[in-house]
């Protein structure tokens, strides 16, 4: 083992002791093993999936340290690790595949049947330090801040969805959802469509106002039904490609009704409860011969690496993703961080914990 610092025995972390019981605690710094590195966490985003995980459903066991959207510096390395990694800035692919199932054999690790995952199935990055295997490291250049790099996880998820959408130049694209994923999908969709319209739909007017500033067309279903608005804006029978990034019955129905003949729908949103489709909506899929595809996590393999692609886009400077980070807090102010996210009157896109 080699290190840049004297590794402390204890660290501060937000520990989920039970549903709704998130506490700042002093815990042991995780131990380095062969083939792993110690990452000093610098920034960790609060994912929308963290909200139900912390306050509604819980994680897979208690106690757990949440957090899977993060970046940091490699401050120590275990045996067998290249010393050149010491001091590097890095993101971390949070999925830990089993390596032996059918999906792993195909390098489709997001579909692994026996995976672990930082922040839900094992301890994550609402903490000062985390130990990660070298295989999961995604180093980035000094030109990026730790906060921007921590957007790599939602960006990789968004790129994966956009790839599944198979957007062609000139096609009209609709996104239902105004979270971080929705905005990032919109940015990547605009890049793919070039001359087509990209329309963001949601109920939060302050987020729609922000979407307009980013150059998107917008629809608020409080003012006009989404299918009617999409047909009006596109001047056709509906969107060519739709991304549903909410995960509710209403959002999925609107996606189907607002997608044109021979269109494509990519389902990205995580549902909070069971879903059901009215018969006429299901028939609409058949009659318009719509392709419906699911998107889960991101590609991270020898053929496609959404993480490396996202960092390359960030480093090019072509997208001003820093604007998506609306709030940062130390973990000592976790109550303020979650209060901001839960307050509908507060404009938030990405809320992050940051560390010294």
GROMACS .gro file of N, CA and C in nm, residues 97-229:
model
  399
   97UNK      N    1  -2.022  -0.558  -1.052
   97UNK     CA    2  -2.083  -0.678  -1.113
   97UNK      C    3  -2.028  -0.807  -1.053
   98UNK      N    4  -2.109  -0.912  -1.067
   98UNK     CA    5  -2.066  -1.042  -1.014
   98UNK      C    6  -1.956  -1.104  -1.099
   99UNK      N    7  -1.955  -1.074  -1.230
   99UNK     CA    8  -1.852  -1.125  -1.319
   99UNK      C    9  -1.874  -1.265  -1.368
  100UNK      N   10  -1.985  -1.329  -1.329
  100UNK     CA   11  -2.003  -1.469  -1.368
  100UNK      C   12  -2.137  -1.499  -1.435
  101UNK      N   13  -2.231  -1.405  -1.436
  101UNK     CA   14  -2.362  -1.431  -1.496
  101UNK      C   15  -2.357  -1.409  -1.647
  102UNK      N   16  -2.469  -1.437  -1.714
  102UNK     CA   17  -2.477  -1.423  -1.860
  102UNK      C   18  -2.450  -1.279  -1.903
  103UNK      N   19  -2.513  -1.182  -1.833
  103UNK     CA   20  -2.495  -1.041  -1.870
  103UNK      C   21  -2.350  -0.998  -1.856
  104UNK      N   22  -2.284  -1.041  -1.750
  104UNK     CA   23  -2.143  -1.005  -1.731
  104UNK      C   24  -2.057  -1.065  -1.841
  105UNK      N   25  -2.092  -1.186  -1.886
  105UNK     CA   26  -2.018  -1.248  -1.996
  105UNK      C   27  -2.029  -1.169  -2.124
  106UNK      N   28  -2.141  -1.094  -2.138
  106UNK     CA   29  -2.163  -1.009  -2.255
  106UNK      C   30  -2.112  -0.867  -2.232
  107UNK      N   31  -2.056  -0.842  -2.115
  107UNK     CA   32  -2.011  -0.709  -2.071
  107UNK      C   33  -2.127  -0.610  -2.059
  108UNK      N   34  -2.249  -0.660  -2.040
  108UNK     CA   35  -2.365  -0.575  -2.017
  108UNK      C   36  -2.389  -0.572  -1.866
  109UNK      N   37  -2.302  -0.498  -1.798
  109UNK     CA   38  -2.295  -0.508  -1.652
  109UNK      C   39  -2.419  -0.451  -1.583
  110UNK      N   40  -2.487  -0.357  -1.646
  110UNK     CA   41  -2.607  -0.301  -1.585
  110UNK      C   42  -2.717  -0.405  -1.571
  111UNK      N   43  -2.709  -0.513  -1.647
  111UNK     CA   44  -2.809  -0.620  -1.639
  111UNK      C   45  -2.758  -0.740  -1.558
  112UNK      N   46  -2.650  -0.720  -1.484
  112UNK     CA   47  -2.595  -0.826  -1.400
  112UNK      C   48  -2.701  -0.876  -1.301
  113UNK      N   49  -2.708  -1.007  -1.282
  113UNK     CA   50  -2.810  -1.065  -1.195
  113UNK      C   51  -2.764  -1.076  -1.050
  114UNK      N   52  -2.639  -1.042  -1.022
  114UNK     CA   53  -2.589  -1.057  -0.886
  114UNK      C   54  -2.498  -0.944  -0.845
  115UNK      N   55  -2.533  -0.822  -0.882
  115UNK     CA   56  -2.444  -0.709  -0.860
  115UNK      C   57  -2.457  -0.650  -0.720
  116UNK      N   58  -2.356  -0.574  -0.680
  116UNK     CA   59  -2.366  -0.485  -0.567
  116UNK      C   60  -2.360  -0.342  -0.622
  117UNK      N   61  -2.387  -0.245  -0.535
  117UNK     CA   62  -2.396  -0.107  -0.585
  117UNK      C   63  -2.363  -0.010  -0.472
  118UNK      N   64  -2.268   0.079  -0.499
  118UNK     CA   65  -2.233   0.179  -0.399
  118UNK      C   66  -2.355   0.265  -0.366
  119UNK      N   67  -2.383   0.281  -0.239
  119UNK     CA   68  -2.489   0.371  -0.196
  119UNK      C   69  -2.624   0.307  -0.173
  120UNK      N   70  -2.638   0.179  -0.207
  120UNK     CA   71  -2.765   0.112  -0.182
  120UNK      C   72  -2.745  -0.030  -0.132
  121UNK      N   73  -2.664  -0.109  -0.203
  121UNK     CA   74  -2.636  -0.246  -0.160
  121UNK      C   75  -2.508  -0.254  -0.077
  122UNK      N   76  -2.423  -0.153  -0.091
  122UNK     CA   77  -2.306  -0.139  -0.004
  122UNK      C   78  -2.282   0.010   0.017
  123UNK      N   79  -2.194   0.044   0.110
  123UNK     CA   80  -2.176   0.184   0.148
  123UNK      C   81  -2.128   0.269   0.032
  124UNK      N   82  -2.184   0.391   0.024
  124UNK     CA   83  -2.153   0.482  -0.084
  124UNK      C   84  -2.077   0.606  -0.038
  125UNK      N   85  -2.106   0.718  -0.104
  125UNK     CA   86  -2.017   0.834  -0.098
  125UNK      C   87  -2.073   0.956  -0.025
  126UNK      N   88  -2.176   0.939   0.058
  126UNK     CA   89  -2.209   1.047   0.151
  126UNK      C   90  -2.109   1.035   0.268
  127UNK      N   91  -1.984   1.040   0.237
  127UNK     CA   92  -1.879   1.014   0.335
  127UNK      C   93  -1.749   1.076   0.286
  128UNK      N   94  -1.653   1.086   0.376
  128UNK     CA   95  -1.525   1.148   0.342
  128UNK      C   96  -1.436   1.058   0.256
  129UNK      N   97  -1.452   0.926   0.269
  129UNK     CA   98  -1.366   0.833   0.196
  129UNK      C   99  -1.448   0.713   0.148
  130UNK      N  100  -1.400   0.652   0.040
  130UNK     CA  101  -1.461   0.531  -0.014
  130UNK      C  102  -1.351   0.448  -0.081
  131UNK      N  103  -1.358   0.317  -0.065
  131UNK     CA  104  -1.264   0.226  -0.132
  131UNK      C  105  -1.332   0.169  -0.256
  132UNK      N  106  -1.264   0.177  -0.370
  132UNK     CA  107  -1.321   0.130  -0.497
  132UNK      C  108  -1.220   0.044  -0.572
  133UNK      N  109  -1.266  -0.059  -0.642
  133UNK     CA  110  -1.177  -0.137  -0.728
  133UNK      C  111  -1.124  -0.052  -0.843
  134UNK      N  112  -1.005  -0.082  -0.887
  134UNK     CA  113  -0.944  -0.008  -0.999
  134UNK      C  114  -1.033  -0.016  -1.123
  135UNK      N  115  -1.097  -0.130  -1.144
  135UNK     CA  116  -1.182  -0.148  -1.263
  135UNK      C  117  -1.292  -0.043  -1.271
  136UNK      N  118  -1.339   0.006  -1.158
  136UNK     CA  119  -1.451   0.100  -1.154
  136UNK      C  120  -1.409   0.246  -1.169
  137UNK      N  121  -1.279   0.273  -1.174
  137UNK     CA  122  -1.231   0.411  -1.178
  137UNK      C  123  -1.247   0.472  -1.317
  138UNK      N  124  -1.292   0.598  -1.319
  138UNK     CA  125  -1.301   0.674  -1.445
  138UNK      C  126  -1.229   0.807  -1.422
  139UNK      N  127  -1.096   0.809  -1.440
  139UNK     CA  128  -1.019   0.931  -1.412
  139UNK      C  129  -1.057   1.045  -1.507
  140UNK      N  130  -1.039   1.168  -1.459
  140UNK     CA  131  -1.067   1.285  -1.543
  140UNK      C  132  -0.957   1.388  -1.524
  141UNK      N  133  -0.954   1.484  -1.614
  141UNK     CA  134  -0.844   1.581  -1.616
  141UNK      C  135  -0.864   1.691  -1.512
  142UNK      N  136  -0.756   1.762  -1.485
  142UNK     CA  137  -0.760   1.872  -1.389
  142UNK      C  138  -0.845   1.989  -1.438
  143UNK      N  139  -0.881   1.987  -1.566
  143UNK     CA  140  -0.961   2.097  -1.620
  143UNK      C  141  -1.104   2.097  -1.566
  144UNK      N  142  -1.148   1.985  -1.513
  144UNK     CA  143  -1.283   1.974  -1.459
  144UNK      C  144  -1.283   1.988  -1.308
  145UNK      N  145  -1.382   2.056  -1.257
  145UNK     CA  146  -1.400   2.063  -1.111
  145UNK      C  147  -1.459   1.931  -1.063
  146UNK      N  148  -1.442   1.904  -0.935
  146UNK     CA  149  -1.500   1.783  -0.878
  146UNK      C  150  -1.653   1.786  -0.886
  147UNK      N  151  -1.711   1.905  -0.871
  147UNK     CA  152  -1.857   1.915  -0.876
  147UNK      C  153  -1.911   1.879  -1.014
  148UNK      N  154  -1.850   1.934  -1.117
  148UNK     CA  155  -1.895   1.902  -1.252
  148UNK      C  156  -1.874   1.753  -1.281
  149UNK      N  157  -1.760   1.699  -1.243
  149UNK     CA  158  -1.733   1.558  -1.267
  149UNK      C  159  -1.832   1.467  -1.197
  150UNK      N  160  -1.885   1.511  -1.083
  150UNK     CA  161  -1.984   1.430  -1.011
  150UNK      C  162  -2.115   1.418  -1.088
  151UNK      N  163  -2.132   1.500  -1.192
  151UNK     CA  164  -2.248   1.487  -1.281
  151UNK      C  165  -2.230   1.375  -1.382
  152UNK      N  166  -2.115   1.309  -1.379
  152UNK     CA  167  -2.086   1.207  -1.480
  152UNK      C  168  -2.186   1.092  -1.474
  153UNK      N  169  -2.227   1.053  -1.353
  153UNK     CA  170  -2.321   0.941  -1.343
  153UNK      C  171  -2.455   0.971  -1.410
  154UNK      N  172  -2.525   1.080  -1.374
  154UNK     CA  173  -2.649   1.109  -1.446
  154UNK      C  174  -2.627   1.138  -1.595
  155UNK      N  175  -2.511   1.193  -1.630
  155UNK     CA  176  -2.483   1.218  -1.771
  155UNK      C  177  -2.467   1.086  -1.848
  156UNK      N  178  -2.399   0.989  -1.786
  156UNK     CA  179  -2.382   0.859  -1.851
  156UNK      C  180  -2.517   0.789  -1.868
  157UNK      N  181  -2.603   0.798  -1.766
  157UNK     CA  182  -2.738   0.741  -1.776
  157UNK      C  183  -2.815   0.807  -1.889
  158UNK      N  184  -2.801   0.938  -1.902
  158UNK     CA  185  -2.873   1.013  -2.006
  158UNK      C  186  -2.819   0.980  -2.144
  159UNK      N  187  -2.689   0.971  -2.159
  159UNK     CA  188  -2.630   0.933  -2.288
  159UNK      C  189  -2.676   0.795  -2.331
  160UNK      N  190  -2.682   0.702  -2.234
  160UNK     CA  191  -2.727   0.566  -2.263
  160UNK      C  192  -2.870   0.568  -2.318
  161UNK      N  193  -2.958   0.646  -2.255
  161UNK     CA  194  -3.096   0.656  -2.300
  161UNK      C  195  -3.104   0.717  -2.440
  162UNK      N  196  -3.025   0.823  -2.463
  162UNK     CA  197  -3.027   0.889  -2.594
  162UNK      C  198  -2.977   0.794  -2.703
  163UNK      N  199  -2.878   0.713  -2.673
  163UNK     CA  200  -2.831   0.614  -2.771
  163UNK      C  201  -2.942   0.515  -2.804
  164UNK      N  202  -3.017   0.472  -2.703
  164UNK     CA  203  -3.128   0.380  -2.727
  164UNK      C  204  -3.237   0.447  -2.811
  165UNK      N  205  -3.251   0.580  -2.794
  165UNK     CA  206  -3.351   0.654  -2.871
  165UNK      C  207  -3.323   0.662  -3.019
  166UNK      N  208  -3.197   0.641  -3.061
  166UNK     CA  209  -3.160   0.638  -3.204
  166UNK      C  210  -3.210   0.762  -3.278
  167UNK      N  211  -3.185   0.878  -3.220
  167UNK     CA  212  -3.232   1.003  -3.279
  167UNK      C  213  -3.159   1.031  -3.410
  168UNK      N  214  -3.235   1.068  -3.511
  168UNK     CA  215  -3.177   1.106  -3.640
  168UNK      C  216  -3.186   1.258  -3.656
  169UNK      N  217  -3.095   1.310  -3.738
  169UNK     CA  218  -3.094   1.454  -3.760
  169UNK      C  219  -3.229   1.502  -3.811
  170UNK      N  220  -3.278   1.610  -3.752
  170UNK     CA  221  -3.404   1.669  -3.795
  170UNK      C  222  -3.526   1.614  -3.723
  171UNK      N  223  -3.510   1.509  -3.643
  171UNK     CA  224  -3.626   1.453  -3.573
  171UNK      C  225  -3.665   1.542  -3.455
  172UNK      N  226  -3.795   1.539  -3.427
  172UNK     CA  227  -3.849   1.613  -3.312
  172UNK      C  228  -3.851   1.522  -3.190
  173UNK      N  229  -3.799   1.574  -3.081
  173UNK     CA  230  -3.779   1.494  -2.960
  173UNK      C  231  -3.856   1.556  -2.844
  174UNK      N  232  -3.920   1.471  -2.765
  174UNK     CA  233  -3.994   1.515  -2.647
  174UNK      C  234  -3.936   1.448  -2.524
  175UNK      N  235  -3.919   1.526  -2.417
  175UNK     CA  236  -3.876   1.472  -2.288
  175UNK      C  237  -3.983   1.505  -2.185
  176UNK      N  238  -4.032   1.404  -2.116
  176UNK     CA  239  -4.126   1.426  -2.006
  176UNK      C  240  -4.048   1.410  -1.876
  177UNK      N  241  -4.032   1.522  -1.804
  177UNK     CA  242  -3.954   1.520  -1.682
  177UNK      C  243  -3.855   1.634  -1.679
  178UNK      N  244  -3.847   1.703  -1.566
  178UNK     CA  245  -3.759   1.819  -1.555
  178UNK      C  246  -3.657   1.803  -1.442
  179UNK      N  247  -3.614   1.680  -1.420
  179UNK     CA  248  -3.504   1.656  -1.327
  179UNK      C  249  -3.371   1.665  -1.399
  180UNK      N  250  -3.264   1.632  -1.330
  180UNK     CA  251  -3.130   1.636  -1.389
  180UNK      C  252  -3.122   1.547  -1.512
  181UNK      N  253  -3.176   1.426  -1.502
  181UNK     CA  254  -3.174   1.334  -1.616
  181UNK      C  255  -3.249   1.393  -1.735
  182UNK      N  256  -3.366   1.451  -1.708
  182UNK     CA  257  -3.443   1.510  -1.817
  182UNK      C  258  -3.368   1.619  -1.890
  183UNK      N  259  -3.303   1.708  -1.814
  183UNK     CA  260  -3.228   1.817  -1.877
  183UNK      C  261  -3.106   1.765  -1.953
  184UNK      N  262  -3.038   1.667  -1.898
  184UNK     CA  263  -2.921   1.612  -1.967
  184UNK      C  264  -2.962   1.536  -2.093
  185UNK      N  265  -3.071   1.460  -2.085
  185UNK     CA  266  -3.122   1.395  -2.206
  185UNK      C  267  -3.154   1.501  -2.311
  186UNK      N  268  -3.216   1.610  -2.268
  186UNK     CA  269  -3.248   1.717  -2.363
  186UNK      C  270  -3.125   1.775  -2.429
  187UNK      N  271  -3.019   1.797  -2.351
  187UNK     CA  272  -2.896   1.852  -2.407
  187UNK      C  273  -2.834   1.758  -2.509
  188UNK      N  274  -2.829   1.629  -2.476
  188UNK     CA  275  -2.770   1.532  -2.569
  188UNK      C  276  -2.860   1.508  -2.690
  189UNK      N  277  -2.993   1.515  -2.668
  189UNK     CA  278  -3.087   1.499  -2.779
  189UNK      C  279  -3.076   1.614  -2.878
  190UNK      N  280  -3.057   1.734  -2.825
  190UNK     CA  281  -3.042   1.851  -2.913
  190UNK      C  282  -2.918   1.837  -3.001
  191UNK      N  283  -2.813   1.783  -2.941
  191UNK     CA  284  -2.689   1.759  -3.016
  191UNK      C  285  -2.710   1.657  -3.128
  192UNK      N  286  -2.792   1.554  -3.101
  192UNK     CA  287  -2.816   1.449  -3.200
  192UNK      C  288  -2.914   1.493  -3.308
  193UNK      N  289  -3.019   1.565  -3.267
  193UNK     CA  290  -3.123   1.606  -3.361
  193UNK      C  291  -3.080   1.722  -3.449
  194UNK      N  292  -2.998   1.810  -3.393
  194UNK     CA  293  -2.945   1.929  -3.463
  194UNK      C  294  -3.057   2.025  -3.504
  195UNK      N  295  -3.129   1.996  -3.610
  195UNK     CA  296  -3.228   2.090  -3.662
  195UNK      C  297  -3.369   2.062  -3.613
  196UNK      N  298  -3.391   1.950  -3.545
  196UNK     CA  299  -3.524   1.918  -3.495
  196UNK      C  300  -3.557   1.994  -3.368
  197UNK      N  301  -3.684   1.991  -3.330
  197UNK     CA  302  -3.728   2.056  -3.207
  197UNK      C  303  -3.707   1.960  -3.089
  198UNK      N  304  -3.664   2.015  -2.977
  198UNK     CA  305  -3.651   1.938  -2.853
  198UNK      C  306  -3.742   2.005  -2.751
  199UNK      N  307  -3.840   1.929  -2.702
  199UNK     CA  308  -3.948   1.983  -2.619
  199UNK      C  309  -3.944   1.918  -2.481
  200UNK      N  310  -3.938   2.002  -2.379
  200UNK     CA  311  -3.936   1.954  -2.241
  200UNK      C  312  -4.074   1.977  -2.179
  201UNK      N  313  -4.130   1.871  -2.119
  201UNK     CA  314  -4.263   1.878  -2.059
  201UNK      C  315  -4.255   1.854  -1.908
  202UNK      N  316  -4.325   1.936  -1.831
  202UNK     CA  317  -4.326   1.917  -1.687
  202UNK      C  318  -4.422   2.014  -1.621
  203UNK      N  319  -4.447   1.992  -1.491
  203UNK     CA  320  -4.543   2.073  -1.417
  203UNK      C  321  -4.478   2.186  -1.337
  204UNK      N  322  -4.346   2.185  -1.324
  204UNK     CA  323  -4.277   2.288  -1.248
  204UNK      C  324  -4.245   2.405  -1.340
  205UNK      N  325  -4.317   2.517  -1.321
  205UNK     CA  326  -4.299   2.629  -1.413
  205UNK      C  327  -4.161   2.690  -1.402
  206UNK      N  328  -4.103   2.693  -1.281
  206UNK     CA  329  -3.969   2.752  -1.272
  206UNK      C  330  -3.866   2.667  -1.345
  207UNK      N  331  -3.886   2.536  -1.347
  207UNK     CA  332  -3.794   2.451  -1.423
  207UNK      C  333  -3.819   2.464  -1.573
  208UNK      N  334  -3.943   2.485  -1.612
  208UNK     CA  335  -3.972   2.507  -1.754
  208UNK      C  336  -3.914   2.642  -1.800
  209UNK      N  337  -3.920   2.741  -1.714
  209UNK     CA  338  -3.858   2.870  -1.747
  209UNK      C  339  -3.707   2.852  -1.768
  210UNK      N  340  -3.647   2.769  -1.682
  210UNK     CA  341  -3.504   2.738  -1.696
  210UNK      C  342  -3.478   2.664  -1.828
  211UNK      N  343  -3.567   2.571  -1.863
  211UNK     CA  344  -3.554   2.496  -1.988
  211UNK      C  345  -3.557   2.590  -2.109
  212UNK      N  346  -3.641   2.692  -2.102
  212UNK     CA  347  -3.647   2.790  -2.212
  212UNK      C  348  -3.513   2.862  -2.227
  213UNK      N  349  -3.451   2.895  -2.114
  213UNK     CA  350  -3.321   2.962  -2.118
  213UNK      C  351  -3.216   2.872  -2.183
  214UNK      N  352  -3.234   2.740  -2.169
  214UNK     CA  353  -3.140   2.646  -2.230
  214UNK      C  354  -3.170   2.622  -2.378
  215UNK      N  355  -3.278   2.683  -2.427
  215UNK     CA  356  -3.309   2.673  -2.570
  215UNK      C  357  -3.410   2.566  -2.606
  216UNK      N  358  -3.480   2.510  -2.507
  216UNK     CA  359  -3.580   2.408  -2.535
  216UNK      C  360  -3.718   2.472  -2.552
  217UNK      N  361  -3.802   2.407  -2.633
  217UNK     CA  362  -3.945   2.436  -2.631
  217UNK      C  363  -3.999   2.373  -2.503
  218UNK      N  364  -4.109   2.427  -2.448
  218UNK     CA  365  -4.161   2.373  -2.324
  218UNK      C  366  -4.313   2.355  -2.330
  219UNK      N  367  -4.359   2.261  -2.247
  219UNK     CA  368  -4.503   2.236  -2.233
  219UNK      C  369  -4.534   2.212  -2.086
  220UNK      N  370  -4.634   2.285  -2.037
  220UNK     CA  371  -4.685   2.261  -1.903
  220UNK      C  372  -4.826   2.204  -1.918
  221UNK      N  373  -4.849   2.079  -1.874
  221UNK     CA  374  -4.981   2.018  -1.891
  221UNK      C  375  -5.091   2.089  -1.813
  222UNK      N  376  -5.054   2.178  -1.720
  222UNK     CA  377  -5.155   2.258  -1.651
  222UNK      C  378  -5.219   2.358  -1.747
  223UNK      N  379  -5.144   2.394  -1.852
  223UNK     CA  380  -5.191   2.495  -1.947
  223UNK      C  381  -5.251   2.433  -2.074
  224UNK      N  382  -5.197   2.318  -2.116
  224UNK     CA  383  -5.239   2.255  -2.240
  224UNK      C  384  -5.205   2.107  -2.234
  225UNK      N  385  -5.297   2.019  -2.277
  225UNK     CA  386  -5.265   1.876  -2.278
  225UNK      C  387  -5.138   1.849  -2.358
  226UNK      N  388  -5.052   1.765  -2.306
  226UNK     CA  389  -4.923   1.739  -2.371
  226UNK      C  390  -4.940   1.691  -2.515
  227UNK      N  391  -5.026   1.593  -2.545
  227UNK     CA  392  -5.037   1.548  -2.686
  227UNK      C  393  -5.077   1.662  -2.780
  228UNK      N  394  -5.171   1.748  -2.736
  228UNK     CA  395  -5.212   1.861  -2.821
  228UNK      C  396  -5.096   1.957  -2.843
  229UNK      N  397  -5.022   1.986  -2.736
  229UNK     CA  398  -4.911   2.080  -2.746
  229UNK      C  399  -4.800   2.026  -2.837
   0.00000   0.00000   0.00000
